[in-house]
Amino acid sequence: KEWQPLSFHFRHKYEQGYRYLDHCGEFMVRAELERGFVAGDAQPTGAKMDHPDNGTHLELDSNGLTMRQESPSDDGKAFLENVVGISQLASELVKPNHIYYSGLAAKLIMLFSSEAEVFAASLRFGLPYHDQLADSLGMSPHMQELTYDFSAGSYEFQVALKPVAFNSVKRDVRRNYGFRSTENQRKNVDRWNALEDSRNPPQGYALMLETDLREQNPPEGALPQQFSALQKYIEVLKGQFRLPT
């Protein structure tokens, strides 16, 4: 059994990010021209944009910046590139008084063919207290969810392992050209449809491994190092939460 990447996530939290209200339009124009994002929604409460080529979504408001990428296929290289570029652009325009929180997270899944298999797999990990408690209760272990919290220096790291069921799969619909579409609008529709055609959302049952690496008061330019640390920790977890093929 192999762990497969499901999604990457990023968040910056701002103190006094109110200049977002003055520079939302400029941010969205430059995110489109410089980074290839497409505007989804522009509101006084937040900007929403998507990158059709790699499925990255971003939201920016006065509280901070969030980004996520579904079904990454390149070990997060495109995600990190977009996170670094967009976060620098947001900081340049919003000029928050302070970025007091930086979070990078990843979700991975290990697929199974049945509910019974994924429940049994969840019992393979963790400490023996589950079995001991079951004996004390006169019952049999059924499944388990594990949560761990660690810290080192300025990093805090949370890990969760749990069974999940993909009983409904949300997919975007293919898009069509509108009347009198511009060349750029048609190009973006083609990009969206190419992304949709390439998607293969998970179905059935899985163990989900959730990882979340947080840093309070991150130094400037720390994102590549933080992402590298997250990837290193993920490799360690893959070795710990391993099942035979």
PDB file of C-alpha atoms in Angstrom:
ATOM      1  CA  LYS A   1       0.000   0.000   0.000  1.00  0.00           C
ATOM      2  CA  GLU A   2       1.265   3.449  -0.932  1.00  0.00           C
ATOM      3  CA  TRP A   3       0.432   6.898   0.376  1.00  0.00           C
ATOM      4  CA  GLN A   4      -0.888   9.230  -2.324  1.00  0.00           C
ATOM      5  CA  PRO A   5      -0.971  13.050  -2.073  1.00  0.00           C
ATOM      6  CA  LEU A   6      -4.496  14.444  -1.856  1.00  0.00           C
ATOM      7  CA  SER A   7      -3.966  18.175  -1.283  1.00  0.00           C
ATOM      8  CA  PHE A   8      -1.634  20.921  -0.084  1.00  0.00           C
ATOM      9  CA  HIS A   9      -2.724  23.910   2.012  1.00  0.00           C
ATOM     10  CA  PHE A  10      -1.182  27.250   3.035  1.00  0.00           C
ATOM     11  CA  ARG A  11      -2.170  30.152   5.272  1.00  0.00           C
ATOM     12  CA  HIS A  12      -0.697  33.486   6.338  1.00  0.00           C
ATOM     13  CA  LYS A  13      -2.460  35.415   9.090  1.00  0.00           C
ATOM     14  CA  TYR A  14      -2.135  39.210   9.121  1.00  0.00           C
ATOM     15  CA  GLU A  15      -2.191  41.886  11.763  1.00  0.00           C
ATOM     16  CA  GLN A  16      -3.685  45.107  10.370  1.00  0.00           C
ATOM     17  CA  GLY A  17      -4.093  43.876   6.819  1.00  0.00           C
ATOM     18  CA  TYR A  18      -6.645  46.597   6.107  1.00  0.00           C
ATOM     19  CA  ARG A  19      -4.834  47.900   3.004  1.00  0.00           C
ATOM     20  CA  TYR A  20      -6.331  44.874   1.279  1.00  0.00           C
ATOM     21  CA  LEU A  21      -9.425  47.061   0.868  1.00  0.00           C
ATOM     22  CA  ASP A  22      -7.382  49.575  -1.146  1.00  0.00           C
ATOM     23  CA  HIS A  23      -5.422  47.121  -3.285  1.00  0.00           C
ATOM     24  CA  CYS A  24      -7.692  44.135  -3.991  1.00  0.00           C
ATOM     25  CA  GLY A  25      -8.101  45.035  -7.662  1.00  0.00           C
ATOM     26  CA  GLU A  26      -4.382  45.525  -8.203  1.00  0.00           C
ATOM     27  CA  PHE A  27      -3.670  42.206  -6.486  1.00  0.00           C
ATOM     28  CA  MET A  28      -6.117  40.322  -8.704  1.00  0.00           C
ATOM     29  CA  VAL A  29      -4.857  41.930 -11.921  1.00  0.00           C
ATOM     30  CA  ARG A  30      -1.245  41.132 -11.119  1.00  0.00           C
ATOM     31  CA  ALA A  31      -2.063  37.601  -9.913  1.00  0.00           C
ATOM     32  CA  GLU A  32      -3.664  36.991 -13.309  1.00  0.00           C
ATOM     33  CA  LEU A  33      -0.979  38.650 -15.438  1.00  0.00           C
ATOM     34  CA  GLU A  34       2.078  37.492 -13.485  1.00  0.00           C
ATOM     35  CA  ARG A  35       0.989  34.136 -12.010  1.00  0.00           C
ATOM     36  CA  GLY A  36      -1.726  32.849 -14.369  1.00  0.00           C
ATOM     37  CA  PHE A  37      -4.627  32.898 -11.890  1.00  0.00           C
ATOM     38  CA  VAL A  38      -8.201  33.570 -13.004  1.00  0.00           C
ATOM     39  CA  ALA A  39     -10.601  35.744 -11.019  1.00  0.00           C
ATOM     40  CA  GLY A  40     -13.476  33.854  -9.457  1.00  0.00           C
ATOM     41  CA  ASP A  41     -14.999  36.508  -7.228  1.00  0.00           C
ATOM     42  CA  ALA A  42     -14.123  40.019  -6.060  1.00  0.00           C
ATOM     43  CA  GLN A  43     -15.924  41.255  -2.965  1.00  0.00           C
ATOM     44  CA  PRO A  44     -15.171  43.841  -0.261  1.00  0.00           C
ATOM     45  CA  THR A  45     -14.764  40.895   2.130  1.00  0.00           C
ATOM     46  CA  GLY A  46     -12.327  38.877   0.026  1.00  0.00           C
ATOM     47  CA  ALA A  47     -10.805  38.009  -3.348  1.00  0.00           C
ATOM     48  CA  LYS A  48     -11.082  34.485  -4.742  1.00  0.00           C
ATOM     49  CA  MET A  49      -8.994  33.211  -7.655  1.00  0.00           C
ATOM     50  CA  ASP A  50      -8.072  29.876  -9.225  1.00  0.00           C
ATOM     51  CA  HIS A  51      -5.226  28.562 -11.356  1.00  0.00           C
ATOM     52  CA  PRO A  52      -6.819  26.293 -13.987  1.00  0.00           C
ATOM     53  CA  ASP A  53      -3.516  24.689 -14.987  1.00  0.00           C
ATOM     54  CA  ASN A  54      -2.810  23.064 -11.620  1.00  0.00           C
ATOM     55  CA  GLY A  55      -5.993  23.367  -9.549  1.00  0.00           C
ATOM     56  CA  THR A  56      -4.674  25.919  -7.043  1.00  0.00           C
ATOM     57  CA  HIS A  57      -7.244  28.115  -5.270  1.00  0.00           C
ATOM     58  CA  LEU A  58      -6.495  31.291  -3.318  1.00  0.00           C
ATOM     59  CA  GLU A  59      -8.440  33.648  -1.078  1.00  0.00           C
ATOM     60  CA  LEU A  60      -7.202  36.997   0.225  1.00  0.00           C
ATOM     61  CA  ASP A  61      -8.812  39.394   2.692  1.00  0.00           C
ATOM     62  CA  SER A  62      -7.735  41.722   5.484  1.00  0.00           C
ATOM     63  CA  ASN A  63      -7.197  38.742   7.827  1.00  0.00           C
ATOM     64  CA  GLY A  64      -4.700  36.964   5.607  1.00  0.00           C
ATOM     65  CA  LEU A  65      -4.034  34.737   2.609  1.00  0.00           C
ATOM     66  CA  THR A  66      -5.049  31.093   2.125  1.00  0.00           C
ATOM     67  CA  MET A  67      -4.211  28.731  -0.743  1.00  0.00           C
ATOM     68  CA  ARG A  68      -4.838  25.080  -1.541  1.00  0.00           C
ATOM     69  CA  GLN A  69      -4.110  22.655  -4.361  1.00  0.00           C
ATOM     70  CA  GLU A  70      -6.120  19.496  -4.979  1.00  0.00           C
ATOM     71  CA  SER A  71      -4.548  16.321  -6.388  1.00  0.00           C
ATOM     72  CA  PRO A  72      -0.965  17.607  -6.783  1.00  0.00           C
ATOM     73  CA  SER A  73       1.173  15.575  -9.172  1.00  0.00           C
ATOM     74  CA  ASP A  74       4.634  17.120  -8.753  1.00  0.00           C
ATOM     75  CA  ASP A  75       5.484  16.745  -5.036  1.00  0.00           C
ATOM     76  CA  GLY A  76       4.281  20.279  -4.409  1.00  0.00           C
ATOM     77  CA  LYS A  77       6.725  22.130  -6.688  1.00  0.00           C
ATOM     78  CA  ALA A  78       4.022  24.171  -8.452  1.00  0.00           C
ATOM     79  CA  PHE A  79       2.237  24.755  -5.162  1.00  0.00           C
ATOM     80  CA  LEU A  80       5.344  26.117  -3.438  1.00  0.00           C
ATOM     81  CA  GLU A  81       6.151  28.319  -6.426  1.00  0.00           C
ATOM     82  CA  ASN A  82       2.641  29.785  -6.376  1.00  0.00           C
ATOM     83  CA  VAL A  83       2.626  30.182  -2.586  1.00  0.00           C
ATOM     84  CA  VAL A  84       5.934  32.065  -2.577  1.00  0.00           C
ATOM     85  CA  GLY A  85       4.971  34.288  -5.511  1.00  0.00           C
ATOM     86  CA  ILE A  86       1.436  35.073  -4.363  1.00  0.00           C
ATOM     87  CA  SER A  87       2.397  35.624  -0.714  1.00  0.00           C
ATOM     88  CA  GLN A  88       5.103  38.077  -1.789  1.00  0.00           C
ATOM     89  CA  LEU A  89       2.625  39.914  -4.016  1.00  0.00           C
ATOM     90  CA  ALA A  90       0.040  40.054  -1.234  1.00  0.00           C
ATOM     91  CA  SER A  91       2.597  41.346   1.278  1.00  0.00           C
ATOM     92  CA  GLU A  92       3.797  43.969  -1.201  1.00  0.00           C
ATOM     93  CA  LEU A  93       0.304  45.361  -1.805  1.00  0.00           C
ATOM     94  CA  VAL A  94      -1.466  44.772   1.505  1.00  0.00           C
ATOM     95  CA  LYS A  95       1.573  45.695   3.622  1.00  0.00           C
ATOM     96  CA  PRO A  96       0.263  44.061   6.814  1.00  0.00           C
ATOM     97  CA  ASN A  97       1.747  45.359  10.027  1.00  0.00           C
ATOM     98  CA  HIS A  98       2.829  41.808  10.873  1.00  0.00           C
ATOM     99  CA  ILE A  99       2.512  38.240   9.562  1.00  0.00           C
ATOM    100  CA  TYR A 100       2.104  36.426  12.848  1.00  0.00           C
ATOM    101  CA  TYR A 101       1.265  32.924  11.579  1.00  0.00           C
ATOM    102  CA  SER A 102       2.446  30.736   8.704  1.00  0.00           C
ATOM    103  CA  GLY A 103       0.857  27.341   8.147  1.00  0.00           C
ATOM    104  CA  LEU A 104       1.629  24.654   5.571  1.00  0.00           C
ATOM    105  CA  ALA A 105      -0.377  21.438   5.524  1.00  0.00           C
ATOM    106  CA  ALA A 106      -0.744  18.312   3.425  1.00  0.00           C
ATOM    107  CA  LYS A 107      -3.263  15.502   3.246  1.00  0.00           C
ATOM    108  CA  LEU A 108      -2.376  12.027   1.998  1.00  0.00           C
ATOM    109  CA  ILE A 109      -4.528   8.947   1.503  1.00  0.00           C
ATOM    110  CA  MET A 110      -4.056   5.186   1.359  1.00  0.00           C
ATOM    111  CA  LEU A 111      -6.908   3.555  -0.564  1.00  0.00           C
ATOM    112  CA  PHE A 112      -8.802   0.399   0.432  1.00  0.00           C
ATOM    113  CA  SER A 113     -11.577  -1.550  -1.242  1.00  0.00           C
ATOM    114  CA  SER A 114     -13.920  -1.915   1.734  1.00  0.00           C
ATOM    115  CA  GLU A 115     -14.957  -0.399   5.048  1.00  0.00           C
ATOM    116  CA  ALA A 116     -13.751  -3.489   6.903  1.00  0.00           C
ATOM    117  CA  GLU A 117     -10.274  -3.214   5.364  1.00  0.00           C
ATOM    118  CA  VAL A 118      -9.775   0.449   6.236  1.00  0.00           C
ATOM    119  CA  PHE A 119     -11.034  -0.061   9.798  1.00  0.00           C
ATOM    120  CA  ALA A 120      -8.668  -3.022  10.248  1.00  0.00           C
ATOM    121  CA  ALA A 121      -5.783  -0.966   8.844  1.00  0.00           C
ATOM    122  CA  SER A 122      -6.432   1.825  11.343  1.00  0.00           C
ATOM    123  CA  LEU A 123      -5.843  -0.658  14.174  1.00  0.00           C
ATOM    124  CA  ARG A 124      -2.346  -1.499  12.913  1.00  0.00           C
ATOM    125  CA  PHE A 125      -0.884   1.740  14.264  1.00  0.00           C
ATOM    126  CA  GLY A 126      -0.609   3.500  17.589  1.00  0.00           C
ATOM    127  CA  LEU A 127       0.190   2.323  21.100  1.00  0.00           C
ATOM    128  CA  PRO A 128      -1.192  -0.921  22.630  1.00  0.00           C
ATOM    129  CA  TYR A 129      -3.523   0.933  25.026  1.00  0.00           C
ATOM    130  CA  HIS A 130      -6.401   0.492  22.586  1.00  0.00           C
ATOM    131  CA  ASP A 131      -6.210  -3.302  22.858  1.00  0.00           C
ATOM    132  CA  GLN A 132      -5.740  -3.127  26.620  1.00  0.00           C
ATOM    133  CA  LEU A 133      -8.772  -0.894  27.002  1.00  0.00           C
ATOM    134  CA  ALA A 134     -10.830  -3.217  24.794  1.00  0.00           C
ATOM    135  CA  ASP A 135      -9.865  -6.161  27.023  1.00  0.00           C
ATOM    136  CA  SER A 136     -10.871  -4.198  30.115  1.00  0.00           C
ATOM    137  CA  LEU A 137     -14.247  -3.413  28.553  1.00  0.00           C
ATOM    138  CA  GLY A 138     -14.784  -6.958  27.316  1.00  0.00           C
ATOM    139  CA  MET A 139     -15.145  -5.673  23.769  1.00  0.00           C
ATOM    140  CA  SER A 140     -13.253  -5.907  20.477  1.00  0.00           C
ATOM    141  CA  PRO A 141     -11.386  -2.985  18.867  1.00  0.00           C
ATOM    142  CA  HIS A 142     -13.305  -1.731  15.838  1.00  0.00           C
ATOM    143  CA  MET A 143     -11.332   1.230  14.459  1.00  0.00           C
ATOM    144  CA  GLN A 144      -9.285   4.123  15.771  1.00  0.00           C
ATOM    145  CA  GLU A 145      -8.293   7.701  14.995  1.00  0.00           C
ATOM    146  CA  LEU A 146      -4.901   9.002  16.072  1.00  0.00           C
ATOM    147  CA  THR A 147      -3.851  12.601  16.759  1.00  0.00           C
ATOM    148  CA  TYR A 148      -0.396  13.779  17.734  1.00  0.00           C
ATOM    149  CA  ASP A 149       1.055  17.224  18.481  1.00  0.00           C
ATOM    150  CA  PHE A 150       4.787  17.982  18.408  1.00  0.00           C
ATOM    151  CA  SER A 151       6.938  21.086  18.766  1.00  0.00           C
ATOM    152  CA  ALA A 152      10.551  22.022  18.028  1.00  0.00           C
ATOM    153  CA  GLY A 153      11.879  25.566  18.165  1.00  0.00           C
ATOM    154  CA  SER A 154       9.402  27.856  16.396  1.00  0.00           C
ATOM    155  CA  TYR A 155       7.579  24.931  14.731  1.00  0.00           C
ATOM    156  CA  GLU A 156       4.403  23.211  15.873  1.00  0.00           C
ATOM    157  CA  PHE A 157       3.428  20.037  14.022  1.00  0.00           C
ATOM    158  CA  GLN A 158       0.091  18.250  14.170  1.00  0.00           C
ATOM    159  CA  VAL A 159      -0.538  14.787  12.738  1.00  0.00           C
ATOM    160  CA  ALA A 160      -3.867  12.988  12.429  1.00  0.00           C
ATOM    161  CA  LEU A 161      -4.617   9.525  11.043  1.00  0.00           C
ATOM    162  CA  LYS A 162      -8.206   8.434  10.473  1.00  0.00           C
ATOM    163  CA  PRO A 163     -10.412   6.311   8.209  1.00  0.00           C
ATOM    164  CA  VAL A 164     -12.526   8.211   5.681  1.00  0.00           C
ATOM    165  CA  ALA A 165     -15.143   7.312   3.087  1.00  0.00           C
ATOM    166  CA  PHE A 166     -15.399   9.137  -0.230  1.00  0.00           C
ATOM    167  CA  ASN A 167     -19.121   8.501  -0.543  1.00  0.00           C
ATOM    168  CA  SER A 168     -19.738  11.543  -2.713  1.00  0.00           C
ATOM    169  CA  VAL A 169     -17.275  13.023  -5.164  1.00  0.00           C
ATOM    170  CA  LYS A 170     -17.612  16.699  -6.024  1.00  0.00           C
ATOM    171  CA  ARG A 171     -16.402  17.610  -9.480  1.00  0.00           C
ATOM    172  CA  ASP A 172     -16.586  20.807 -11.450  1.00  0.00           C
ATOM    173  CA  VAL A 173     -18.554  20.609 -14.666  1.00  0.00           C
ATOM    174  CA  ARG A 174     -16.956  21.229 -18.027  1.00  0.00           C
ATOM    175  CA  ARG A 175     -17.375  24.771 -19.238  1.00  0.00           C
ATOM    176  CA  ASN A 176     -18.538  26.173 -22.549  1.00  0.00           C
ATOM    177  CA  TYR A 177     -17.733  29.394 -24.349  1.00  0.00           C
ATOM    178  CA  GLY A 178     -20.180  32.200 -23.721  1.00  0.00           C
ATOM    179  CA  PHE A 179     -21.636  34.367 -26.462  1.00  0.00           C
ATOM    180  CA  ARG A 180     -19.050  36.777 -27.885  1.00  0.00           C
ATOM    181  CA  SER A 181     -16.327  35.395 -25.651  1.00  0.00           C
ATOM    182  CA  THR A 182     -12.989  37.126 -25.910  1.00  0.00           C
ATOM    183  CA  GLU A 183      -9.874  35.235 -26.903  1.00  0.00           C
ATOM    184  CA  ASN A 184      -8.665  35.315 -23.290  1.00  0.00           C
ATOM    185  CA  GLN A 185     -12.011  34.025 -21.981  1.00  0.00           C
ATOM    186  CA  ARG A 186     -11.925  31.132 -24.443  1.00  0.00           C
ATOM    187  CA  LYS A 187      -8.356  30.336 -23.452  1.00  0.00           C
ATOM    188  CA  ASN A 188      -9.348  30.173 -19.782  1.00  0.00           C
ATOM    189  CA  VAL A 189     -12.307  27.886 -20.576  1.00  0.00           C
ATOM    190  CA  ASP A 190      -9.911  25.536 -22.390  1.00  0.00           C
ATOM    191  CA  ARG A 191      -7.586  25.589 -19.363  1.00  0.00           C
ATOM    192  CA  TRP A 192     -10.473  24.736 -17.001  1.00  0.00           C
ATOM    193  CA  ASN A 193     -11.643  21.856 -19.186  1.00  0.00           C
ATOM    194  CA  ALA A 194      -8.123  20.430 -19.516  1.00  0.00           C
ATOM    195  CA  LEU A 195      -7.833  20.429 -15.719  1.00  0.00           C
ATOM    196  CA  GLU A 196     -11.227  18.767 -15.311  1.00  0.00           C
ATOM    197  CA  ASP A 197     -10.338  16.062 -17.855  1.00  0.00           C
ATOM    198  CA  SER A 198      -7.124  15.270 -15.969  1.00  0.00           C
ATOM    199  CA  ARG A 199      -8.752  14.858 -12.564  1.00  0.00           C
ATOM    200  CA  ASN A 200      -9.214  11.421 -11.045  1.00  0.00           C
ATOM    201  CA  PRO A 201     -10.849  11.980  -7.645  1.00  0.00           C
ATOM    202  CA  PRO A 202     -10.539   9.190  -5.069  1.00  0.00           C
ATOM    203  CA  GLN A 203     -13.455   6.847  -4.516  1.00  0.00           C
ATOM    204  CA  GLY A 204     -14.285   4.285  -1.857  1.00  0.00           C
ATOM    205  CA  TYR A 205     -12.421   4.079   1.442  1.00  0.00           C
ATOM    206  CA  ALA A 206      -9.071   5.336   2.659  1.00  0.00           C
ATOM    207  CA  LEU A 207      -6.831   6.069   5.581  1.00  0.00           C
ATOM    208  CA  MET A 208      -6.211   9.814   5.603  1.00  0.00           C
ATOM    209  CA  LEU A 209      -2.968  11.223   6.969  1.00  0.00           C
ATOM    210  CA  GLU A 210      -3.313  14.918   7.822  1.00  0.00           C
ATOM    211  CA  THR A 211      -0.177  16.951   8.535  1.00  0.00           C
ATOM    212  CA  ASP A 212      -0.059  20.597   9.602  1.00  0.00           C
ATOM    213  CA  LEU A 213       3.213  22.484  10.197  1.00  0.00           C
ATOM    214  CA  ARG A 214       2.738  25.895  11.831  1.00  0.00           C
ATOM    215  CA  GLU A 215       5.196  28.652  12.650  1.00  0.00           C
ATOM    216  CA  GLN A 216       4.431  31.651  14.826  1.00  0.00           C
ATOM    217  CA  ASN A 217       6.047  34.963  13.832  1.00  0.00           C
ATOM    218  CA  PRO A 218       7.856  33.479  10.809  1.00  0.00           C
ATOM    219  CA  PRO A 219      10.976  35.284   9.550  1.00  0.00           C
ATOM    220  CA  GLU A 220      10.839  36.841   6.099  1.00  0.00           C
ATOM    221  CA  GLY A 221      11.538  34.391   3.289  1.00  0.00           C
ATOM    222  CA  ALA A 222      10.980  31.321   5.473  1.00  0.00           C
ATOM    223  CA  LEU A 223       8.404  29.534   3.288  1.00  0.00           C
ATOM    224  CA  PRO A 224      10.793  27.327   1.241  1.00  0.00           C
ATOM    225  CA  GLN A 225      12.483  26.130   4.425  1.00  0.00           C
ATOM    226  CA  GLN A 226       9.134  25.479   6.106  1.00  0.00           C
ATOM    227  CA  PHE A 227       7.849  23.520   3.106  1.00  0.00           C
ATOM    228  CA  SER A 228      11.071  21.491   2.995  1.00  0.00           C
ATOM    229  CA  ALA A 229      10.605  20.657   6.683  1.00  0.00           C
ATOM    230  CA  LEU A 230       7.013  19.563   6.029  1.00  0.00           C
ATOM    231  CA  GLN A 231       8.128  17.251   3.226  1.00  0.00           C
ATOM    232  CA  LYS A 232      10.851  15.762   5.447  1.00  0.00           C
ATOM    233  CA  TYR A 233       8.335  15.063   8.212  1.00  0.00           C
ATOM    234  CA  ILE A 234       5.935  13.505   5.715  1.00  0.00           C
ATOM    235  CA  GLU A 235       8.614  11.061   4.559  1.00  0.00           C
ATOM    236  CA  VAL A 236       9.216  10.064   8.182  1.00  0.00           C
ATOM    237  CA  LEU A 237       5.485   9.494   8.683  1.00  0.00           C
ATOM    238  CA  LYS A 238       5.252   7.389   5.528  1.00  0.00           C
ATOM    239  CA  GLY A 239       7.886   5.116   7.005  1.00  0.00           C
ATOM    240  CA  GLN A 240       6.078   4.891  10.335  1.00  0.00           C
ATOM    241  CA  PHE A 241       2.581   4.390   8.894  1.00  0.00           C
ATOM    242  CA  ARG A 242       3.478   1.705   6.384  1.00  0.00           C
ATOM    243  CA  LEU A 243       1.496  -1.366   5.380  1.00  0.00           C
ATOM    244  CA  PRO A 244       2.627  -4.316   3.242  1.00  0.00           C
ATOM    245  CA  THR A 245       1.529  -4.273  -0.393  1.00  0.00           C
TER     246      THR A 245
END
